[in-house]
Tab-separated table of C-alpha atoms and ligand atoms in Angstrom:
chain	number	residue	atom	x	y	z
A	923	MET	CA	-91.267	-22.553	6.717
A	924	LYS	CA	-92.540	-24.278	9.867
A	925	ARG	CA	-96.037	-25.794	9.909
A	926	TYR	CA	-97.372	-23.235	12.375
A	927	GLU	CA	-95.997	-20.381	10.240
A	928	LYS	CA	-97.696	-21.786	7.153
A	929	PHE	CA	-100.955	-22.162	9.093
A	930	ALA	CA	-100.633	-18.616	10.495
A	931	ASP	CA	-100.094	-17.298	6.950
A	932	ASP	CA	-103.242	-19.091	5.763
A	933	ILE	CA	-105.284	-17.442	8.519
A	934	ALA	CA	-103.650	-14.056	7.816
A	935	GLU	CA	-104.687	-14.451	4.169
A	936	LEU	CA	-108.285	-15.127	5.248
A	937	ILE	CA	-108.180	-11.877	7.232
A	938	ARG	CA	-106.576	-9.895	4.408
A	939	SER	CA	-109.103	-11.159	1.855
A	940	GLY	CA	-111.968	-10.336	4.215
A	941	MET	CA	-113.135	-13.913	4.645
A	942	LEU	CA	-112.585	-13.331	8.343
A	943	GLY	CA	-113.807	-9.843	9.214
A	944	PRO	CA	-112.956	-7.540	12.146
A	945	GLY	CA	-114.402	-8.786	15.424
A	946	GLN	CA	-115.024	-12.260	14.072
A	947	ARG	CA	-113.895	-15.395	15.831
A	948	VAL	CA	-111.107	-17.362	14.175
A	949	PRO	CA	-111.684	-21.149	14.120
A	950	SER	CA	-111.435	-22.696	17.583
A	951	VAL	CA	-108.226	-24.608	18.322
A	952	ARG	CA	-110.072	-27.928	18.313
A	953	TYR	CA	-111.932	-27.168	15.074
A	954	ALA	CA	-108.818	-25.859	13.318
A	955	SER	CA	-106.705	-28.794	14.377
A	956	GLN	CA	-109.328	-31.289	13.150
A	957	THR	CA	-110.091	-29.464	9.905
A	958	TYR	CA	-106.528	-28.617	8.877
A	959	GLY	CA	-104.986	-31.814	10.200
A	960	VAL	CA	-102.470	-30.079	12.482
A	961	SER	CA	-101.883	-30.598	16.195
A	962	PRO	CA	-103.527	-28.285	18.752
A	963	SER	CA	-100.085	-26.992	19.760
A	964	THR	CA	-99.378	-25.996	16.118
A	965	VAL	CA	-102.640	-24.035	16.093
A	966	PHE	CA	-101.704	-22.361	19.408
A	967	GLN	CA	-98.270	-21.389	18.090
A	968	ALA	CA	-99.867	-19.962	14.939
A	969	TYR	CA	-102.359	-17.944	16.984
A	970	TYR	CA	-99.589	-16.581	19.256
A	971	LEU	CA	-97.776	-15.475	16.124
A	972	LEU	CA	-100.889	-13.769	14.700
A	973	GLU	CA	-101.413	-12.086	18.074
A	974	ARG	CA	-97.875	-10.709	17.947
A	975	ARG	CA	-98.547	-9.454	14.412
A	976	GLY	CA	-101.604	-7.612	15.775
A	977	LEU	CA	-104.084	-9.464	13.594
A	978	ILE	CA	-105.991	-11.347	16.281
A	979	ARG	CA	-106.429	-11.237	20.033
A	980	ALA	CA	-107.567	-13.662	22.705
A	981	ARG	CA	-110.681	-13.102	24.775
A	982	PRO	CA	-110.788	-14.936	28.112
A	983	ARG	CA	-112.689	-18.221	27.817
A	984	SER	CA	-114.057	-17.258	24.375
A	985	GLY	CA	-111.248	-17.963	21.917
A	986	TYR	CA	-109.404	-15.789	19.419
A	987	PHE	CA	-110.913	-12.900	17.446
A	988	VAL	CA	-109.840	-10.791	14.482
A	989	ASN	CA	-108.806	-7.346	15.703
A	990	THR	CA	-111.415	-4.712	15.008
A	991	HIS	CA	-108.891	-2.468	13.277
A	992	ALA	CA	-108.105	-5.198	10.756
A	993	PRO	CA	-109.475	-3.981	7.407
A	994	SER	CA	-112.927	-5.155	6.216
A	995	PRO	CA	-113.052	-5.689	2.453
A	996	PHE	CA	-116.612	-4.377	2.210
A	997	SER	CA	-118.009	-0.872	2.443
A	998	GLU	CA	-121.079	-0.623	4.630
A	999	PRO	CA	-124.509	-0.074	3.041
A	1000	ALA	CA	-125.514	3.544	2.519
A	1001	VAL	CA	-128.162	5.290	4.630
A	1002	SER	CA	-131.272	6.007	2.582
A	1003	ASN	CA	-131.830	9.761	2.359
A	1004	GLN	CA	-135.459	10.429	1.791
A	1005	VAL	CA	-138.346	12.752	2.433
A	1006	HIS	CA	-140.227	11.935	5.586
A	1007	GLU	CA	-143.808	11.958	4.399
A	1008	SER	CA	-146.383	9.627	5.892
A	1009	THR	CA	-147.446	6.660	3.781
A	1010	GLU	CA	-150.296	4.198	3.837
A	1011	VAL	CA	-148.954	0.699	4.094
A	1012	ASP	CA	-149.671	-1.981	1.503
A	1013	VAL	CA	-146.912	-4.577	1.435
A	1014	SER	CA	-148.740	-7.784	2.267
A	1015	GLU	CA	-149.067	-9.308	-1.231
A	1016	LEU	CA	-145.356	-8.956	-1.815
A	1017	VAL	CA	-144.463	-10.266	1.644
A	1018	PHE	CA	-146.753	-13.295	1.324
A	1019	SER	CA	-145.207	-14.269	-2.000
A	1020	VAL	CA	-141.764	-14.200	-0.381
A	1021	LEU	CA	-142.964	-16.160	2.657
A	1022	GLU	CA	-144.539	-18.791	0.394
A	1023	SER	CA	-141.169	-19.344	-1.272
A	1024	ILE	CA	-139.398	-20.374	1.937
A	1025	LYS	CA	-141.942	-23.059	2.856
A	1026	ASP	CA	-140.396	-25.595	0.498
A	1027	PRO	CA	-137.745	-27.411	2.591
A	1028	THR	CA	-135.620	-28.113	-0.478
A	1029	THR	CA	-135.165	-24.381	-1.153
A	1030	VAL	CA	-131.909	-22.898	0.150
A	1031	PRO	CA	-133.387	-20.664	2.886
A	1032	PHE	CA	-131.409	-17.403	2.507
A	1033	GLY	CA	-134.772	-15.580	2.452
A	1034	SER	CA	-136.036	-17.153	5.669
A	1035	ALA	CA	-136.756	-15.190	8.842
A	1036	PHE	CA	-135.785	-18.105	11.107
A	1037	PRO	CA	-132.554	-19.659	12.277
A	1038	SER	CA	-132.327	-23.388	11.610
A	1039	PRO	CA	-132.601	-25.564	14.747
A	1040	LEU	CA	-130.535	-28.269	12.988
A	1041	LEU	CA	-126.802	-28.824	13.089
A	1042	PHE	CA	-126.899	-30.157	9.514
A	1043	PRO	CA	-129.178	-29.002	6.721
A	1044	LEU	CA	-132.291	-30.960	5.824
A	1045	GLN	CA	-130.967	-31.853	2.365
A	1046	ARG	CA	-128.184	-33.909	3.936
A	1047	LEU	CA	-130.349	-35.929	6.299
A	1048	SER	CA	-131.889	-39.205	5.248
A	1049	ARG	CA	-135.163	-40.194	6.889
A	1050	SER	CA	-133.354	-42.726	9.026
A	1051	ALA	CA	-131.047	-40.018	10.331
A	1052	PHE	CA	-133.855	-38.631	12.525
A	1053	PRO	CA	-133.720	-37.622	15.277
A	1054	SER	CA	-131.079	-35.456	13.639
A	1055	PRO	CA	-128.287	-33.641	15.464
A	1056	LEU	CA	-129.818	-30.430	16.735
A	1057	LEU	CA	-128.459	-26.988	17.391
A	1058	PHE	CA	-131.507	-26.172	19.512
A	1059	PRO	CA	-132.180	-28.295	22.626
A	1060	LEU	CA	-135.544	-29.534	21.363
A	1061	GLN	CA	-135.228	-32.973	22.956
A	1062	ARG	CA	-134.367	-31.469	26.342
A	1063	LEU	CA	-137.306	-29.107	25.921
A	1064	SER	CA	-139.694	-31.953	25.225
A	1065	ARG	CA	-138.526	-33.595	28.471
A	1066	SER	CA	-139.337	-30.309	30.214
A	1067	LEU	CA	-142.718	-30.311	28.493
A	1068	SER	CA	-143.568	-33.783	29.717
A	1069	SER	CA	-142.323	-33.267	33.274
A	1070	ALA	CA	-143.923	-29.831	33.616
A	1071	THR	CA	-147.314	-30.985	32.346
A	1072	ARG	CA	-147.432	-34.423	34.013
A	1073	ASP	CA	-148.735	-33.042	37.290
A	1074	MET	CA	-150.158	-29.805	35.971
A	1075	ASP	CA	-153.042	-28.575	38.102
A	1076	PRO	CA	-156.056	-28.278	35.754
A	1077	ARG	CA	-156.976	-25.069	37.543
A	1078	VAL	CA	-154.034	-23.252	35.883
A	1079	VAL	CA	-156.340	-22.718	32.912
A	1080	VAL	CA	-157.967	-20.083	35.082
A	1081	THR	CA	-155.238	-19.094	37.532
A	1082	ASP	CA	-152.453	-18.661	34.952
A	1083	MET	CA	-154.498	-16.814	32.389
A	1084	SER	CA	-152.870	-13.573	31.173
A	1085	PRO	CA	-150.477	-12.116	32.263
A	1086	GLY	CA	-149.201	-15.729	32.162
A	1087	ASN	CA	-147.377	-18.515	33.988
A	1088	PRO	CA	-145.788	-16.977	37.124
A	1089	GLN	CA	-142.698	-19.275	37.051
A	1090	LEU	CA	-142.001	-18.277	33.460
A	1091	ARG	CA	-142.481	-14.589	34.207
A	1092	ARG	CA	-140.146	-14.924	37.203
A	1093	GLN	CA	-137.493	-16.570	35.001
A	1094	ILE	CA	-137.830	-13.789	32.423
A	1095	ALA	CA	-137.576	-11.155	35.170
A	1096	LEU	CA	-134.432	-12.909	36.457
A	1097	ARG	CA	-132.814	-12.713	33.027
A	1098	TYR	CA	-133.576	-8.984	32.907
A	1099	MET	CA	-132.069	-8.658	36.383
A	1100	VAL	CA	-128.848	-10.421	35.381
A	1101	GLY	CA	-128.641	-7.925	32.498
A	1102	GLY	CA	-128.918	-5.089	35.036
A	1103	LEU	CA	-132.586	-4.269	34.609
A	1104	MET	CA	-134.940	-4.578	37.594
A	1105	LEU	CA	-138.484	-5.039	36.330
A	1106	PRO	CA	-141.554	-5.584	38.469
A	1107	MET	CA	-143.297	-8.861	37.558
A	1108	GLU	CA	-146.534	-6.921	37.005
A	1109	GLU	CA	-145.031	-5.354	33.897
A	1110	LEU	CA	-144.464	-8.722	32.221
A	1111	LEU	CA	-147.082	-10.299	30.002
A	1112	VAL	CA	-146.534	-13.594	28.165
A	1113	THR	CA	-147.764	-13.638	24.557
A	1114	ASN	CA	-148.019	-15.893	21.503
A	1115	GLY	CA	-144.583	-14.976	20.192
A	1116	ALA	CA	-143.181	-11.470	20.073
A	1117	LEU	CA	-145.340	-10.740	17.053
A	1118	GLU	CA	-148.483	-10.801	19.175
A	1119	ALA	CA	-146.772	-8.628	21.781
A	1120	LEU	CA	-145.827	-6.091	19.098
A	1121	ASN	CA	-149.353	-6.116	17.675
A	1122	LEU	CA	-150.909	-5.536	21.089
A	1123	CYS	CA	-148.483	-2.723	21.928
A	1124	LEU	CA	-149.325	-0.914	18.733
A	1125	GLN	CA	-153.028	-1.430	19.250
A	1126	ALA	CA	-152.777	-0.097	22.811
A	1127	VAL	CA	-151.445	3.306	21.773
A	1128	THR	CA	-152.988	4.047	18.359
A	1129	GLU	CA	-156.259	4.585	16.496
A	1130	PRO	CA	-156.723	3.964	12.750
A	1131	GLY	CA	-155.167	6.773	10.709
A	1132	ASP	CA	-152.476	7.622	13.321
A	1133	LEU	CA	-148.841	8.169	12.371
A	1134	VAL	CA	-146.156	5.720	13.468
A	1135	ALA	CA	-142.398	6.385	13.171
A	1136	ILE	CA	-140.737	3.257	11.807
A	1137	GLU	CA	-137.262	2.413	10.582
A	1138	ALA	CA	-136.238	2.419	6.916
A	1139	PRO	CA	-135.618	-0.399	6.194
A	1140	ALA	CA	-137.999	-2.072	8.703
A	1141	PHE	CA	-138.876	-5.688	9.502
A	1142	TYR	CA	-141.681	-6.467	7.030
A	1143	ALA	CA	-144.053	-7.956	9.629
A	1144	SER	CA	-144.093	-4.599	11.425
A	1145	LEU	CA	-145.293	-3.051	8.162
A	1146	GLN	CA	-148.022	-5.668	7.934
A	1147	VAL	CA	-149.189	-4.805	11.451
A	1148	LEU	CA	-149.457	-1.145	10.446
A	1149	GLU	CA	-151.365	-2.188	7.338
A	1150	ARG	CA	-153.792	-4.313	9.364
A	1151	LEU	CA	-154.435	-1.543	11.891
A	1152	LYS	CA	-154.779	1.094	9.132
A	1153	LEU	CA	-151.932	3.203	10.501
A	1154	LYS	CA	-149.642	5.453	8.478
A	1155	ALA	CA	-145.893	5.023	8.444
A	1156	VAL	CA	-143.268	7.738	8.612
A	1157	GLU	CA	-139.938	6.206	7.601
A	1158	ILE	CA	-136.803	7.201	9.520
A	1159	PRO	CA	-133.435	6.177	8.026
A	1160	VAL	CA	-131.323	3.546	9.761
A	1161	HIS	CA	-127.544	3.739	9.820
A	1162	PRO	CA	-125.876	0.301	9.443
A	1163	ARG	CA	-123.925	0.745	12.708
A	1164	ASP	CA	-125.716	3.409	14.742
A	1165	GLY	CA	-129.331	2.451	14.088
A	1166	ILE	CA	-132.232	4.865	13.722
A	1167	ASP	CA	-131.260	8.436	12.772
A	1168	LEU	CA	-132.003	10.484	15.894
A	1169	GLU	CA	-131.706	13.825	14.134
A	1170	VAL	CA	-134.324	12.930	11.540
A	1171	LEU	CA	-136.489	11.362	14.226
A	1172	GLY	CA	-136.265	14.594	16.264
A	1173	GLN	CA	-137.335	16.696	13.235
A	1174	THR	CA	-140.177	14.287	12.508
A	1175	LEU	CA	-141.438	14.424	16.094
A	1176	ALA	CA	-141.354	18.223	15.949
A	1177	ARG	CA	-143.330	18.371	12.675
A	1178	HIS	CA	-145.779	15.481	12.814
A	1179	PRO	CA	-148.194	14.183	15.446
A	1180	ILE	CA	-146.373	10.840	15.799
A	1181	LYS	CA	-148.264	8.506	18.154
A	1182	VAL	CA	-145.558	5.920	18.708
A	1183	CYS	CA	-142.090	4.962	17.527
A	1184	TRP	CA	-141.370	1.310	16.683
A	1185	CYS	CA	-137.765	0.208	16.349
A	1186	MET	CA	-135.104	-2.405	16.966
A	1187	THR	CA	-132.184	-1.031	18.947
A	1188	SER	CA	-129.985	-4.169	18.729
A	1189	PHE	CA	-129.222	-6.327	15.670
A	1190	GLN	CA	-131.838	-4.479	13.675
A	1191	ASN	CA	-133.676	-6.593	11.130
A	1192	PRO	CA	-132.717	-6.272	8.271
A	1193	MET	CA	-129.784	-3.797	8.555
A	1194	GLY	CA	-128.040	-5.434	11.529
A	1195	ALA	CA	-127.347	-2.152	13.378
A	1196	THR	CA	-126.904	-2.016	17.142
A	1197	MET	CA	-127.272	1.465	18.595
A	1198	PRO	CA	-124.434	2.387	20.956
A	1199	GLU	CA	-125.681	2.721	24.545
A	1200	ALA	CA	-125.448	6.520	24.540
A	1201	ARG	CA	-127.685	6.665	21.475
A	1202	LYS	CA	-130.217	4.335	23.071
A	1203	GLN	CA	-130.298	6.664	26.043
A	1204	ALA	CA	-130.670	9.678	23.732
A	1205	LEU	CA	-133.528	7.943	21.896
A	1206	VAL	CA	-135.411	7.354	25.147
A	1207	GLU	CA	-134.791	10.947	26.238
A	1208	LEU	CA	-135.962	12.362	22.890
A	1209	LEU	CA	-139.182	10.355	23.026
A	1210	ARG	CA	-139.695	11.265	26.676
A	1211	ARG	CA	-139.514	14.974	25.823
A	1212	HIS	CA	-142.268	14.464	23.269
A	1213	GLN	CA	-144.118	11.966	25.501
A	1214	VAL	CA	-144.176	9.468	22.639
A	1215	PRO	CA	-144.011	5.773	23.596
A	1216	LEU	CA	-141.417	3.407	22.145
A	1217	ILE	CA	-142.127	-0.146	21.023
A	1218	GLU	CA	-138.742	-1.826	21.272
A	1219	ASP	CA	-138.542	-5.050	19.283
A	1220	ASP	CA	-135.635	-6.975	20.829
A	1221	VAL	CA	-136.182	-10.535	19.617
A	1222	TYR	CA	-132.492	-11.167	18.897
A	1223	ALA	CA	-131.311	-9.891	22.299
A	1224	GLU	CA	-129.725	-13.240	23.242
A	1225	LEU	CA	-127.932	-13.714	19.912
A	1226	TYR	CA	-124.985	-11.381	20.536
A	1227	TYR	CA	-121.419	-12.376	19.565
A	1228	GLY	CA	-119.591	-10.095	21.976
A	1229	GLN	CA	-118.831	-10.598	25.640
A	1230	GLN	CA	-122.046	-9.069	26.927
A	1231	ALA	CA	-125.607	-8.550	25.806
A	1232	PRO	CA	-126.161	-4.979	24.652
A	1233	LYS	CA	-128.477	-3.103	27.021
A	1234	PRO	CA	-131.938	-2.398	25.611
A	1235	ALA	CA	-133.328	1.159	25.436
A	1236	LYS	CA	-135.750	-0.034	28.128
A	1237	ALA	CA	-132.836	0.146	30.593
A	1238	PHE	CA	-132.935	3.963	30.301
A	1239	ASP	CA	-136.703	4.337	30.643
A	1240	THR	CA	-137.737	6.133	33.816
A	1241	GLU	CA	-141.359	6.874	32.913
A	1242	GLY	CA	-142.696	3.518	31.708
A	1243	LEU	CA	-142.867	4.746	28.096
A	1244	VAL	CA	-140.922	1.832	26.608
A	1245	MET	CA	-142.654	-1.438	25.717
A	1246	HIS	CA	-139.885	-3.993	25.394
A	1247	CYS	CA	-140.782	-7.119	23.380
A	1248	GLY	CA	-138.813	-10.378	23.500
A	1249	SER	CA	-139.179	-13.963	22.346
A	1250	PHE	CA	-137.901	-17.512	22.755
A	1251	ALA	CA	-138.672	-18.253	19.093
A	1252	LYS	CA	-135.241	-17.302	17.737
A	1253	SER	CA	-133.055	-18.605	20.520
A	1254	LEU	CA	-134.696	-21.653	22.041
A	1255	ALA	CA	-138.088	-22.960	21.005
A	1256	PRO	CA	-139.134	-21.954	17.465
A	1257	GLY	CA	-142.557	-23.638	17.367
A	1258	TYR	CA	-143.678	-23.027	20.941
A	1259	ARG	CA	-144.768	-19.479	20.095
A	1260	ILE	CA	-143.806	-17.951	23.406
A	1261	GLY	CA	-142.837	-14.291	23.608
A	1262	TRP	CA	-143.444	-11.490	26.061
A	1263	VAL	CA	-143.644	-7.772	26.612
A	1264	ALA	CA	-142.365	-5.677	29.506
A	1265	ALA	CA	-144.983	-3.028	28.931
A	1266	GLY	CA	-144.273	-0.216	31.402
A	1267	ARG	CA	-147.261	2.054	31.997
A	1268	TYR	CA	-149.242	0.241	29.273
A	1269	ALA	CA	-149.149	-3.172	30.996
A	1270	GLN	CA	-152.755	-3.235	32.155
A	1271	LYS	CA	-154.165	-2.013	28.862
A	1272	ILE	CA	-152.165	-4.591	26.926
A	1273	GLU	CA	-153.182	-7.367	29.299
A	1274	ARG	CA	-156.836	-6.524	28.662
A	1275	LEU	CA	-156.298	-6.457	24.899
A	1276	LYS	CA	-154.628	-9.848	25.178
A	1277	LEU	CA	-157.581	-11.250	27.116
A	1278	MET	CA	-159.905	-9.870	24.440
A	1279	THR	CA	-157.964	-11.380	21.530
A	1280	SER	CA	-156.391	-14.736	22.456
A	1281	LEU	CA	-156.991	-15.029	26.215
A	1282	CYS	CA	-153.543	-16.424	27.020
A	1283	ALA	CA	-150.495	-18.169	25.583
A	1284	SER	CA	-150.366	-21.985	25.534
A	1285	MET	CA	-150.110	-23.242	29.155
A	1286	PRO	CA	-148.018	-26.366	28.404
A	1287	ALA	CA	-145.567	-24.380	26.249
A	1288	GLN	CA	-145.157	-21.761	28.997
A	1289	ALA	CA	-144.646	-24.443	31.665
A	1290	ALA	CA	-142.101	-26.277	29.500
A	1291	ILE	CA	-140.009	-23.174	28.875
A	1292	ALA	CA	-140.200	-22.175	32.552
A	1293	ASP	CA	-138.907	-25.631	33.507
A	1294	TYR	CA	-136.164	-25.519	30.879
A	1295	LEU	CA	-134.983	-22.067	31.962
A	1296	GLN	CA	-134.730	-23.322	35.518
A	1297	HIS	CA	-133.040	-26.684	34.867
A	1298	GLY	CA	-132.086	-27.063	31.204
A	1299	GLY	CA	-128.815	-25.149	30.712
A	1300	TYR	CA	-130.083	-22.230	28.589
A	1301	ASP	CA	-126.832	-20.272	28.844
A	1302	ARG	CA	-124.768	-23.244	27.704
A	1303	HIS	CA	-127.070	-23.680	24.712
A	1304	LEU	CA	-126.880	-19.953	23.900
A	1305	ARG	CA	-123.076	-19.990	23.880
A	1306	LYS	CA	-123.131	-22.811	21.306
A	1307	LEU	CA	-125.766	-21.086	19.218
A	1308	ARG	CA	-123.953	-17.721	19.177
A	1309	TYR	CA	-120.719	-19.418	18.200
A	1310	ALA	CA	-122.407	-21.289	15.324
A	1311	LEU	CA	-124.102	-18.117	14.048
A	1312	GLU	CA	-120.897	-16.118	14.149
A	1313	GLU	CA	-119.028	-18.833	12.231
A	1314	GLN	CA	-121.829	-18.967	9.670
A	1315	GLN	CA	-121.625	-15.201	9.239
A	1316	SER	CA	-117.902	-15.528	8.437
A	1317	ALA	CA	-118.662	-18.242	5.896
A	1318	MET	CA	-121.343	-16.151	4.174
A	1319	ARG	CA	-119.195	-13.005	4.068
A	1320	ALA	CA	-116.345	-15.044	2.623
A	1321	ALA	CA	-118.675	-16.396	-0.072
A	1322	ILE	CA	-119.824	-12.846	-0.891
A	1323	ALA	CA	-116.192	-11.796	-1.295
A	1324	ARG	CA	-115.618	-14.755	-3.620
A	1325	TYR	CA	-118.693	-14.621	-5.838
A	1326	PHE	CA	-120.431	-11.208	-5.726
A	1327	PRO	CA	-119.446	-8.059	-7.661
A	1328	PRO	CA	-116.742	-6.051	-5.875
A	1329	GLN	CA	-119.048	-2.992	-5.482
A	1330	THR	CA	-121.333	-5.012	-3.168
A	1331	ARG	CA	-121.765	-3.314	0.215
A	1332	VAL	CA	-122.380	-5.558	3.202
A	1333	SER	CA	-123.455	-4.979	6.802
A	1334	GLN	CA	-121.480	-6.525	9.643
A	1335	PRO	CA	-123.867	-7.174	12.510
A	1336	ALA	CA	-122.498	-8.175	15.908
A	1337	GLY	CA	-125.403	-10.539	16.515
A	1338	GLY	CA	-128.518	-12.106	14.978
A	1339	TYR	CA	-128.359	-13.964	11.660
A	1340	PHE	CA	-128.935	-11.559	8.776
A	1341	LEU	CA	-126.692	-9.727	6.345
A	1342	TRP	CA	-127.991	-6.687	4.456
A	1343	LEU	CA	-126.446	-6.278	1.025
A	1344	GLU	CA	-126.498	-3.251	-1.200
A	1345	LEU	CA	-125.892	-4.418	-4.745
A	1346	PRO	CA	-124.895	-2.301	-7.759
A	1347	GLN	CA	-127.502	0.375	-8.629
A	1348	GLN	CA	-128.836	-1.347	-11.756
A	1349	MET	CA	-129.828	-4.395	-9.723
A	1350	ASP	CA	-133.517	-5.246	-9.374
A	1351	SER	CA	-133.889	-7.438	-6.298
A	1352	LEU	CA	-137.482	-8.413	-7.149
A	1353	LYS	CA	-136.275	-9.878	-10.451
A	1354	LEU	CA	-133.333	-11.428	-8.649
A	1355	PHE	CA	-135.780	-13.004	-6.193
A	1356	GLN	CA	-137.677	-14.712	-9.073
A	1357	MET	CA	-134.517	-15.822	-10.856
A	1358	ALA	CA	-132.931	-17.193	-7.679
A	1359	LEU	CA	-136.131	-19.008	-6.753
A	1360	ALA	CA	-136.144	-20.706	-10.148
A	1361	GLN	CA	-132.731	-22.101	-9.101
A	1362	GLY	CA	-134.062	-23.267	-5.717
A	1363	ILE	CA	-132.681	-20.353	-3.670
A	1364	SER	CA	-134.786	-17.935	-1.630
A	1365	ILE	CA	-133.700	-14.401	-0.735
A	1366	ALA	CA	-135.534	-11.478	0.883
A	1367	PRO	CA	-135.729	-8.603	-1.648
A	1368	GLY	CA	-135.235	-5.034	-0.364
A	1369	PRO	CA	-138.680	-3.579	-1.238
A	1370	ILE	CA	-140.504	-5.822	1.283
A	1371	PHE	CA	-138.782	-3.816	4.024
A	1372	SER	CA	-140.342	-0.492	3.084
A	1373	PRO	CA	-143.903	0.793	2.587
A	1374	THR	CA	-142.542	3.032	-0.176
A	1375	ARG	CA	-140.846	0.029	-1.834
A	1376	ARG	CA	-137.379	1.543	-1.767
A	1377	PHE	CA	-134.188	-0.563	-1.405
A	1378	ARG	CA	-134.733	-2.067	-4.862
A	1379	ASN	CA	-131.032	-2.878	-5.219
A	1380	CYS	CA	-130.786	-4.418	-1.728
A	1381	ILE	CA	-131.339	-7.906	-0.363
A	1382	ARG	CA	-131.339	-9.554	3.058
A	1383	LEU	CA	-129.607	-12.921	3.390
A	1384	ASN	CA	-130.137	-15.308	6.297
A	1385	TYR	CA	-127.048	-17.159	7.568
A	1386	GLY	CA	-128.956	-18.950	10.341
A	1387	SER	CA	-128.523	-22.388	8.713
A	1388	PRO	CA	-125.475	-24.644	8.896
A	1389	TRP	CA	-122.950	-23.815	6.183
A	1390	THR	CA	-122.405	-26.612	3.646
A	1391	GLU	CA	-121.455	-27.192	0.030
A	1392	VAL	CA	-125.112	-26.523	-0.807
A	1393	SER	CA	-124.876	-23.024	0.726
A	1394	GLU	CA	-121.581	-22.402	-1.024
A	1395	LYS	CA	-123.001	-23.476	-4.416
A	1396	ALA	CA	-126.103	-21.340	-3.841
A	1397	MET	CA	-123.941	-18.271	-3.163
A	1398	GLU	CA	-121.971	-18.971	-6.330
A	1399	THR	CA	-125.228	-19.202	-8.304
A	1400	LEU	CA	-126.549	-15.982	-6.743
A	1401	GLY	CA	-123.306	-14.202	-7.569
A	1402	ARG	CA	-123.559	-15.397	-11.178
A	1403	ILE	CA	-127.145	-14.125	-11.517
A	1404	ILE	CA	-126.234	-10.767	-9.959
A	1405	ARG	CA	-123.284	-10.326	-12.310
A	1406	SER	CA	-125.595	-11.010	-15.277
A	1407	PHE	CA	-127.655	-7.837	-14.570
B	2646	PLP	C1	-137.492	-8.538	13.985
B	2646	PLP	C2	-138.538	-9.507	14.393
B	2646	PLP	N1	-139.459	-9.120	15.293
B	2646	PLP	C3	-140.430	-9.964	15.692
B	2646	PLP	C4	-140.536	-11.229	15.186
B	2646	PLP	C5	-141.631	-12.120	15.664
B	2646	PLP	O1	-141.144	-12.976	16.656
B	2646	PLP	P1	-141.973	-14.248	17.140
B	2646	PLP	O2	-141.609	-15.374	16.239
B	2646	PLP	O3	-141.575	-14.446	18.557
B	2646	PLP	O4	-143.420	-13.895	17.024
B	2646	PLP	C6	-139.600	-11.673	14.239
B	2646	PLP	C7	-139.723	-13.005	13.651
B	2646	PLP	O5	-139.267	-13.297	12.574
B	2646	PLP	C8	-138.568	-10.788	13.838
B	2646	PLP	O6	-137.639	-11.155	12.957
């Protein structure tokens, strides 16, 4: 057998065993040739062979990908079928105990909500290794911060108050435009992260006691916002590929006086679903018929693995009913706390609420990001980041196939950095959370994603950190604990 045939067979085995799933990128030619100690031309020959066998295909300027019809070893998580009654929300204690667990930097951060800005994990870096190799362009950003603030006119404190720094808002509007969405600058308000934007949106359209349609499972911070504002949740099931169930949402809108719908239409946290475009359009149309506004949380919009960013539901909004919330926290500048909302007909109301709560977002942080977007090479950085996340997803799925019980169901998101796992029925993810933490591993247990504490046998795992032996060992340990139940 020739070397390239042997190498092709190894890759084919990875595909057959599910370590490389449909749609996933196979190792780049450079990476494969370095890691496997073969020449780049051997890797090319192997990939041509796999292409002929129909297992992978090339995408122009992006590399080789596993064909989508190649079998995935995992079933997808089930959709929760449930009664759609309204519920008061009381999840904070549980959520805070999980958040506390990820603060310790020595804990393996599978329960974290953040991607790691490092190229190597903290455990591997000695003090002298700082500044460490970074996946996020934090050094370039700090140059932007110093150049943008050096000659900053002190009057910006007044002139750039909410809706925010005009250069930054122009850059955000330009990114919308490139994605095919023309938004007037007046709609855009800069906020302290997307979380503030989401809070303000909800506040703008509800009164205490109102009903809000949310996803099941939903991002836990959205539940905490409902709890804080004393709103009631009506849970709508989420399908792992198609997103929020439009039929159930339609029935709910017909039966209950829903004030607003809050959902993630792309790379839903925690399920990973991205609604197909037609369904996004149908969602907007359904809500329009009922004149119910949509809060669209789209914080992972830039973290797509495909050729193009999925369009947001906002692209189909003709009446200004969609409030589209974005952020730089997950894709560029984690600590700068800069997010925004394109708020449609609610822009003025939200701007006033913002002035009444925190006045404006940090001026230096806004100026730095505006400068970086203009001169720093954001798209180049994003390509690197998406590639790293996709590779890390493959590594985590492969580890699940190796160590977890075969009945485990796993989502396969096409962006973001979370996997949603449905474990065997007898599993108690809250107990698993405690047992894993005792071994120095954090996970996000299913019940924190629901006001009715369902999803007890589910967990969310974060693959936003570089994959190392530590991650591999942690997955092995998790698998062992799960099998012991
Ligand atoms: C789904 C989702 N929405 C919103 C946020 C808040 O984003 P930001 O950090 O910009 O406030 C997060 C952060 O974890 C998130 O995961």
